[in-house]
Structure formats: C-alpha cells, structure tokens
Amino acid sequence: MSGPADVEYTDVRELRGPLVVVAGVRGVGWDEFATVALDSGERRHGLVLEVDRDLAVVQVLEGTAGMGRTGTRVAFSGTALRIPVGPGWLGRVCDGRGEPADGGPPVLGGSYAAVGGAPINPVRREPPDEPVLTGVGAVDVLTTLVRGQKLPVFSAAGLPHLELAVQIAAQATCGGEPFAVVFAGMGLTHADAAFVRDGLAERSAARDLVLFLNTADDPVIERLLTPRLALTVAEHLAFTQGRHVLVVMTDMTAYCEALREVSAARGEIPARRAYPGYLYSDLASLYERCGRIRGRPGSVTVLPVLTMPAGDITHPVPDLTGYITEGQIVLSAELHATGTYPPVDPLSSLSRLMRRGTGPDRTRADHPAVAAQLIAALARSRQVRELADLVGRQALSPTDLPHLDLEDGFRRRFLAQGTTENRPLDESLDRAWEVLLTLPDSQLGMIPAELLDAHRPQRNEGRYQGPYEGHGEEQAEEREEQGEEREDER
C-alpha cells in the first residue's frame, strides 16, 4: 500500500464509529489514502470519505478501537489507495485488507494499481460469448455462466450457498485456456473461513487461486475494501496477464450492511430499509468492473453470492443486484428440505447471456434446445402437479401423467450431485435427455426432429426408469396416441 506523506495532522475533532474527523487539513482529496499513527507506535490505514473546507472524514480500515483524540497523528499520501498487482497474488491467502494470512511474506508486484478502479468503458466492451464451465450440472446446462458475465446467486439463511460458491470456485474451468479464481469472502465466521480454505486448498496449491477472507469480527470498514481488492487483482490478471478470471464474492449482503453502518456513522439520510441512497451506484461500481475489453486478452467474470433476508427477493440488496446483473441463480428452501444439493430452482433462475455462450463450437449443438425444453417441461410439470392437487391424479390425461412424474425424476436424476462432484457437461446434458425422454414425443416440440431421432433409442436402453417402467412398448405407444387425441379434442 502507498506510504504516508511527511505532513502529519494532530487536530482530531471527533472519533465516530470507524470514522476520524481531522481538522486543519489542506490539499486533501476524496478517496485519498491515509496513515494513522498512535502514540503506542501502532500504524493504521484509512481512506478519505469526505472533505469539507479544512475538515476531512477518514474511515479507518482497522477501526478506531483504542484510539483517542490526543496522541493520534494522521498523514495523507496525496494519492488513492494502491496495491501491488501481478501473479504474486496467485496461491496466497490474505485478509480483507490484503495482508498475508498464510504466514508468508507481503505480496509484491512489479506495478501498482488503484483499488477504486473504474467500470469498463461500454465502447470498448467485447460481448461475452464463451462459457465458463463450473462442473455443477444445474448451472452449466440451465443457467450457463459466460466469460465476462455478472451472474449472482440468490440464497437465504440456512441454504448451502457457501458450499455452492466454494464448489464452483474449486471446479470452474475455461476450455483449457489460462484461468484463475479470485475468491472474496466477507463477514464469514471463522468456521466458514476454515471451510473455504480447506475446500480451495488444492486450487490454491496449484497457484490458480487468490483468496481474500474477511471474518465477522474484523473491522466493518475492511468489508468494504475486500471486493475492491479482489477486483483490482483480477483486472490485472485478466487484462495484463491474459487470464480468464472468475471472481466469487460472498456474501454481498454483509457488504451492504457494512455500507449501511458506515453511512449511519456519517449521519447520511437513509433510504429504503436504512440503506444509503447510493447503494445502487455503489453495487454497480463493483459489478460493472467485469467483462472483456476489445483488443485485450482475458476476461473478468463475477459471481456475487447474497442472502435475501427472510427470503425476500424484493429486499433492496437482491432487488438492486437484479437490475445491474444479467440474470440470477436462485436457491430453493423447498428443494433443500428434500435433501437435494444444489437446491437450484430452475424456474426462478435465468442467465440472460446463456444463448451467446452455448451451442455448436461452444458447448454442444443440442445444448440450447435441451435447456429450453427442460425448462418448459418443468413449468408444465408444476402446473400439472397443482392440477392434480385440485382434481386428483385419476382425472389427469395420459399426456399429463408423465409430466406429473417428471419433476421428481429431474430432481433425482439431473439436479442432485455431490458437493465435490465435478460433473462434465456431456454427462449433464445426457442426464437432461434421460429426463426429457420420459415424455411423449408430442410434448418435446422445442427439440428439432433430427435431435429426437438421434436420441430416441436411449428410451429403450434402460438408462432411465420413467413412468412407463413395467409396461410394454405397445402400451406406451397407445398412451401417447391417446394423449395426442385428447390434445386434438381440446
């Protein structure tokens, strides 16, 4: 980090939460880096939040505990906070301020970059069009992550969002091209921090990972710095070193609560649910730093994870995040209650850039059609289940009955996988086909006929035991014909 200037100011007017108000300053600018020296010899670091004439409000990254108005000296560097950047970060575990937490030496680099960063110029953006495969079937097939995309995970308390974030960070690949993961944990318990370190130990040892861990008992100001450090390191690895970088940030709700606490300490007028009015622009300043730059190698892909208080998707944090990002992966408490992992709700989840990153020469030729048909079939399945609750199973038509069983088959055969299972995309798509082929061909109208012809033999190979198990082939065909007749009557 930048070093202090020679001029030190001692007129500390106020200590308010994590903030220090210094008087008599000259030539100090917003977002400037500061060093705070105590009589004990301890040095702390801060950033200038506000300047009003000769008063400067400094947020102290380590907090103001143990500080007094007398005996405190503040020096301003004249520049914004900067950190060394380069491949030296790979394989390192650091705290939320970027200080080593793995017992190693400080991270050094050949150059420095401002932590504040800036969103990518829209004119220079290259549209995302290549997939990042996570090894999680529900994500890879139904909500494909694309290089340069920002795709959040919406969760709630008690759901395994941290397990999913660690699994994606441990397994993600980019088609054999140079790849790295930057993981930023915010407000984690010590048990969760240990879980993250253990789950990503192999990737860290391979020097493909940068790990920033801010724990719940660390100063709240540090939580605001953690994602900016992660993105600054990722940008250099991507646009200078030529790597494709996945940035996983969890939990963004903890970040927003820290922002709310600092805003309250500054005496700002609160907006929705006491969050500051600039919450939207602050989140955008983080999310919009991802993407691809025309003429430069590499990409930055962002996967923010956030917990919705009380599962409320209209809460300001998920609400504003949804406006900025390109879709969402929603975890379901109902699926989690059945013991299914990952409990991804396919009908609430969406990747708006999926079509650009799937298909021939990217994933597989049948991928877009299979994904669309599976979502449509699951939507029909949910409608049929609600109808069965009203009129009973016996009143359903022959074409409705397979849909009634499809959701359960989807959950058991396609969705469920282990927390350390790295499932190849081909296997995930084959499992999707097995689920779909339990339906009559008349219900698979979104899949081209040539694809159906190529996969239809799988129905008789016993690869999936569907609702017609134990019935002869003639009986199954008769059911299909009856279903088509009922459809014509309707």
Tab-separated table of C-alpha atoms in Angstrom, residues 221-469:
chain	number	residue	atom	x	y	z
A	221	ILE	CA	-14.662	-0.934	7.087
A	222	GLU	CA	-12.431	-3.760	5.915
A	223	ARG	CA	-15.536	-5.414	4.447
A	224	LEU	CA	-15.941	-2.500	2.038
A	225	LEU	CA	-12.364	-2.864	0.828
A	226	THR	CA	-12.339	-6.646	0.280
A	227	PRO	CA	-14.290	-6.872	-3.021
A	228	ARG	CA	-12.393	-3.897	-4.446
A	229	LEU	CA	-9.063	-5.565	-3.706
A	230	ALA	CA	-10.314	-8.761	-5.330
A	231	LEU	CA	-11.462	-6.973	-8.484
A	232	THR	CA	-8.244	-4.946	-8.748
A	233	VAL	CA	-6.143	-8.118	-8.598
A	234	ALA	CA	-8.485	-9.853	-11.062
A	235	GLU	CA	-8.338	-6.999	-13.590
A	236	HIS	CA	-4.561	-7.136	-13.763
A	237	LEU	CA	-4.513	-10.934	-14.074
A	238	ALA	CA	-7.078	-10.708	-16.879
A	239	PHE	CA	-6.271	-7.660	-18.970
A	240	THR	CA	-2.495	-7.596	-18.454
A	241	GLN	CA	-1.606	-11.240	-17.815
A	242	GLY	CA	-4.160	-12.609	-20.313
A	243	ARG	CA	-6.029	-14.958	-17.979
A	244	HIS	CA	-9.734	-15.599	-17.770
A	245	VAL	CA	-10.617	-14.803	-14.156
A	246	LEU	CA	-13.689	-15.794	-12.151
A	247	VAL	CA	-14.345	-13.542	-9.146
A	248	VAL	CA	-16.581	-15.120	-6.484
A	249	MET	CA	-17.831	-12.621	-3.876
A	250	THR	CA	-19.777	-13.820	-0.843
A	251	ASP	CA	-21.738	-12.507	0.973
A	252	MET	CA	-22.749	-9.262	-0.718
A	253	THR	CA	-25.479	-8.747	1.878
A	254	ALA	CA	-22.744	-8.490	4.537
A	255	TYR	CA	-21.009	-5.917	2.322
A	256	CYS	CA	-24.198	-3.860	2.005
A	257	GLU	CA	-24.819	-3.992	5.747
A	258	ALA	CA	-21.299	-2.659	6.293
A	259	LEU	CA	-22.040	0.133	3.849
A	260	ARG	CA	-25.226	0.924	5.779
A	261	GLU	CA	-23.306	1.045	9.075
A	262	VAL	CA	-20.717	3.460	7.701
A	263	SER	CA	-23.451	5.588	6.157
A	264	ALA	CA	-25.202	5.826	9.532
A	265	ALA	CA	-21.916	6.803	11.221
A	266	ARG	CA	-21.519	9.619	8.675
A	267	GLY	CA	-25.008	10.883	9.508
A	268	GLU	CA	-26.337	10.438	5.965
A	269	ILE	CA	-30.068	10.459	5.261
A	270	PRO	CA	-31.168	6.817	4.905
A	271	ALA	CA	-33.213	5.426	2.014
A	272	ARG	CA	-35.022	2.056	1.744
A	273	ARG	CA	-34.610	-0.009	4.917
A	274	ALA	CA	-31.953	2.415	6.166
A	275	TYR	CA	-29.549	1.632	3.317
A	276	PRO	CA	-27.847	4.675	1.784
A	277	GLY	CA	-29.429	6.208	-1.283
A	278	TYR	CA	-26.304	5.448	-3.304
A	279	LEU	CA	-26.494	1.675	-2.713
A	280	TYR	CA	-27.359	1.078	-6.380
A	281	SER	CA	-24.424	3.077	-7.741
A	282	ASP	CA	-22.056	1.540	-5.180
A	283	LEU	CA	-23.005	-2.000	-6.220
A	284	ALA	CA	-22.765	-1.023	-9.878
A	285	SER	CA	-19.242	0.296	-9.298
A	286	LEU	CA	-18.302	-3.280	-8.323
A	287	TYR	CA	-20.341	-5.386	-10.737
A	288	GLU	CA	-19.563	-3.300	-13.818
A	289	ARG	CA	-15.827	-3.898	-13.453
A	290	CYS	CA	-16.291	-7.324	-15.045
A	291	GLY	CA	-16.314	-8.068	-18.753
A	292	ARG	CA	-13.993	-8.303	-21.752
A	293	ILE	CA	-12.079	-5.417	-23.323
A	294	ARG	CA	-11.748	-5.230	-27.091
A	295	GLY	CA	-8.155	-5.773	-28.160
A	296	ARG	CA	-7.025	-7.181	-24.815
A	297	PRO	CA	-6.683	-10.806	-23.735
A	298	GLY	CA	-8.511	-12.316	-20.806
A	299	SER	CA	-11.838	-11.613	-19.119
A	300	VAL	CA	-13.297	-10.959	-15.675
A	301	THR	CA	-16.447	-12.888	-14.757
A	302	VAL	CA	-18.232	-12.062	-11.500
A	303	LEU	CA	-20.331	-14.451	-9.409
A	304	PRO	CA	-21.719	-12.488	-6.429
A	305	VAL	CA	-23.482	-14.510	-3.729
A	306	LEU	CA	-26.034	-12.838	-1.482
A	307	THR	CA	-28.517	-13.937	1.165
A	308	MET	CA	-32.015	-12.487	0.982
A	309	PRO	CA	-33.213	-11.536	4.485
A	310	ALA	CA	-36.279	-13.685	5.274
A	311	GLY	CA	-36.050	-14.989	1.699
A	312	ASP	CA	-37.447	-11.678	0.396
A	313	ILE	CA	-36.364	-11.224	-3.209
A	314	THR	CA	-37.734	-7.650	-3.148
A	315	HIS	CA	-35.258	-6.678	-0.417
A	316	PRO	CA	-33.023	-3.782	-1.608
A	317	VAL	CA	-29.872	-5.908	-1.951
A	318	PRO	CA	-31.252	-8.619	-4.312
A	319	ASP	CA	-33.595	-6.110	-5.937
A	320	LEU	CA	-30.840	-3.693	-6.947
A	321	THR	CA	-28.449	-6.522	-7.779
A	322	GLY	CA	-31.032	-7.930	-10.177
A	323	TYR	CA	-31.233	-4.594	-12.010
A	324	ILE	CA	-27.468	-4.495	-12.571
A	325	THR	CA	-26.627	-8.114	-13.350
A	326	GLU	CA	-27.510	-10.438	-16.239
A	327	GLY	CA	-29.755	-12.972	-14.553
A	328	GLN	CA	-29.686	-14.893	-11.291
A	329	ILE	CA	-29.304	-18.373	-9.823
A	330	VAL	CA	-31.964	-18.813	-7.131
A	331	LEU	CA	-31.658	-21.424	-4.390
A	332	SER	CA	-34.879	-23.000	-3.108
A	333	ALA	CA	-35.668	-23.759	0.533
A	334	GLU	CA	-38.282	-26.284	-0.648
A	335	LEU	CA	-35.714	-28.264	-2.640
A	336	HIS	CA	-33.213	-28.028	0.202
A	337	ALA	CA	-35.809	-29.528	2.556
A	338	THR	CA	-35.891	-32.653	0.351
A	339	GLY	CA	-32.140	-33.124	0.845
A	340	THR	CA	-31.317	-32.108	-2.744
A	341	TYR	CA	-27.990	-30.427	-3.461
A	342	PRO	CA	-27.586	-27.995	-5.106
A	343	PRO	CA	-31.135	-26.735	-4.423
A	344	VAL	CA	-31.291	-24.602	-7.580
A	345	ASP	CA	-34.810	-23.560	-8.568
A	346	PRO	CA	-34.722	-23.837	-12.381
A	347	LEU	CA	-37.926	-21.851	-12.939
A	348	SER	CA	-36.701	-18.860	-10.936
A	349	SER	CA	-33.166	-18.910	-12.328
A	350	LEU	CA	-32.002	-17.271	-15.537
A	351	SER	CA	-28.818	-16.480	-17.440
A	352	ARG	CA	-29.560	-13.732	-19.956
A	353	LEU	CA	-26.307	-14.295	-21.843
A	354	MET	CA	-26.650	-18.070	-21.995
A	355	ARG	CA	-27.632	-18.137	-25.674
A	356	ARG	CA	-24.401	-16.359	-26.615
A	357	GLY	CA	-22.229	-18.898	-24.809
A	358	THR	CA	-23.857	-22.194	-25.778
A	359	GLY	CA	-24.401	-24.232	-28.916
A	360	PRO	CA	-22.051	-25.521	-31.656
A	361	ASP	CA	-18.330	-24.797	-31.169
A	362	ARG	CA	-19.010	-23.595	-27.615
A	363	THR	CA	-20.712	-26.329	-25.598
A	364	ARG	CA	-22.749	-28.823	-27.628
A	365	ALA	CA	-25.104	-28.431	-30.593
A	366	ASP	CA	-28.118	-29.743	-28.686
A	367	HIS	CA	-27.500	-27.645	-25.547
A	368	PRO	CA	-29.796	-24.624	-26.217
A	369	ALA	CA	-32.732	-26.775	-27.335
A	370	VAL	CA	-32.398	-29.251	-24.458
A	371	ALA	CA	-32.175	-26.470	-21.872
A	372	ALA	CA	-35.222	-24.643	-23.268
A	373	GLN	CA	-37.270	-27.845	-23.490
A	374	LEU	CA	-36.342	-28.909	-19.971
A	375	ILE	CA	-37.426	-25.555	-18.518
A	376	ALA	CA	-40.710	-25.711	-20.471
A	377	ALA	CA	-41.340	-29.276	-19.318
A	378	LEU	CA	-40.674	-28.373	-15.692
A	379	ALA	CA	-43.090	-25.436	-15.945
A	380	ARG	CA	-45.772	-27.749	-17.337
A	381	SER	CA	-44.936	-30.305	-14.646
A	382	ARG	CA	-45.542	-27.744	-11.915
A	383	GLN	CA	-48.898	-26.824	-13.453
A	384	VAL	CA	-49.919	-30.478	-13.663
A	385	ARG	CA	-48.950	-31.055	-10.035
A	386	GLU	CA	-51.172	-28.154	-8.942
A	387	LEU	CA	-53.995	-29.526	-11.107
A	388	ALA	CA	-53.602	-32.974	-9.557
A	389	ASP	CA	-53.935	-31.438	-6.111
A	390	LEU	CA	-57.304	-29.992	-7.189
A	391	VAL	CA	-58.919	-32.775	-9.241
A	392	GLY	CA	-56.871	-35.851	-8.305
A	393	ARG	CA	-54.407	-37.950	-10.268
A	394	GLN	CA	-57.136	-40.099	-11.800
A	395	ALA	CA	-58.623	-37.131	-13.657
A	396	LEU	CA	-55.382	-36.315	-15.478
A	397	SER	CA	-54.974	-37.063	-19.162
A	398	PRO	CA	-52.412	-39.615	-20.401
A	399	THR	CA	-50.150	-36.777	-21.539
A	400	ASP	CA	-50.385	-35.110	-18.132
A	401	LEU	CA	-49.303	-38.180	-16.185
A	402	PRO	CA	-45.686	-38.238	-17.441
A	403	HIS	CA	-45.377	-34.551	-16.500
A	404	LEU	CA	-46.530	-35.386	-13.001
A	405	ASP	CA	-43.548	-37.675	-12.532
A	406	LEU	CA	-41.041	-35.549	-14.448
A	407	GLU	CA	-40.240	-33.087	-11.651
A	408	ASP	CA	-39.265	-35.862	-9.278
A	409	GLY	CA	-37.124	-37.522	-11.956
A	410	PHE	CA	-35.473	-34.175	-12.713
A	411	ARG	CA	-34.606	-33.687	-9.060
A	412	ARG	CA	-33.216	-37.187	-8.518
A	413	ARG	CA	-31.548	-37.874	-11.845
A	414	PHE	CA	-30.377	-34.468	-13.061
A	415	LEU	CA	-30.251	-31.921	-10.267
A	416	ALA	CA	-28.768	-33.866	-7.361
A	417	GLN	CA	-24.995	-34.196	-7.198
A	418	GLY	CA	-22.275	-34.262	-4.555
A	419	THR	CA	-20.642	-31.175	-3.113
A	420	THR	CA	-17.294	-32.290	-4.548
A	421	GLU	CA	-18.629	-33.946	-7.716
A	422	ASN	CA	-17.223	-32.326	-10.836
A	423	ARG	CA	-19.776	-33.365	-13.449
A	424	PRO	CA	-18.721	-32.998	-17.117
A	425	LEU	CA	-21.060	-31.053	-19.368
A	426	ASP	CA	-21.646	-34.042	-21.647
A	427	GLU	CA	-22.832	-36.125	-18.712
A	428	SER	CA	-25.109	-33.328	-17.509
A	429	LEU	CA	-26.687	-32.980	-20.965
A	430	ASP	CA	-27.117	-36.749	-21.261
A	431	ARG	CA	-28.914	-36.753	-17.909
A	432	ALA	CA	-31.166	-33.962	-19.170
A	433	TRP	CA	-32.014	-36.097	-22.198
A	434	GLU	CA	-32.866	-39.055	-19.966
A	435	VAL	CA	-35.337	-36.931	-18.042
A	436	LEU	CA	-36.897	-35.446	-21.176
A	437	LEU	CA	-37.291	-38.771	-22.960
A	438	THR	CA	-39.747	-39.933	-20.305
A	439	LEU	CA	-42.223	-37.625	-22.068
A	440	PRO	CA	-44.090	-38.465	-25.298
A	441	ASP	CA	-42.512	-37.029	-28.431
A	442	SER	CA	-45.579	-34.830	-28.872
A	443	GLN	CA	-44.521	-32.951	-25.718
A	444	LEU	CA	-40.995	-32.269	-26.979
A	445	GLY	CA	-41.836	-29.733	-29.645
A	446	MET	CA	-38.935	-27.405	-28.819
A	447	ILE	CA	-36.347	-30.016	-29.843
A	448	PRO	CA	-35.606	-30.428	-33.579
A	449	ALA	CA	-36.735	-33.726	-35.081
A	450	GLU	CA	-33.203	-34.752	-36.048
A	451	LEU	CA	-32.071	-34.450	-32.449
A	452	LEU	CA	-35.005	-36.533	-31.253
A	453	ASP	CA	-34.227	-39.172	-33.862
A	454	ALA	CA	-30.624	-39.302	-32.689
A	455	HIS	CA	-31.561	-39.755	-29.022
A	456	ARG	CA	-34.824	-41.729	-29.219
A	457	PRO	CA	-33.094	-45.156	-28.991
A	458	GLN	CA	-31.972	-44.225	-25.481
A	459	ARG	CA	-35.580	-44.712	-24.346
A	460	ASN	CA	-35.293	-48.467	-24.808
A	461	GLU	CA	-31.795	-48.894	-23.346
A	462	GLY	CA	-32.926	-48.758	-19.717
A	463	ARG	CA	-30.816	-45.698	-18.960
A	464	TYR	CA	-33.710	-44.019	-17.138
A	465	GLN	CA	-36.622	-45.763	-15.432
A	466	GLY	CA	-39.502	-43.467	-16.279
A	467	PRO	CA	-43.215	-43.617	-15.504
A	468	TYR	CA	-43.776	-46.367	-18.149
A	469	GLU	CA	-41.495	-48.858	-16.405
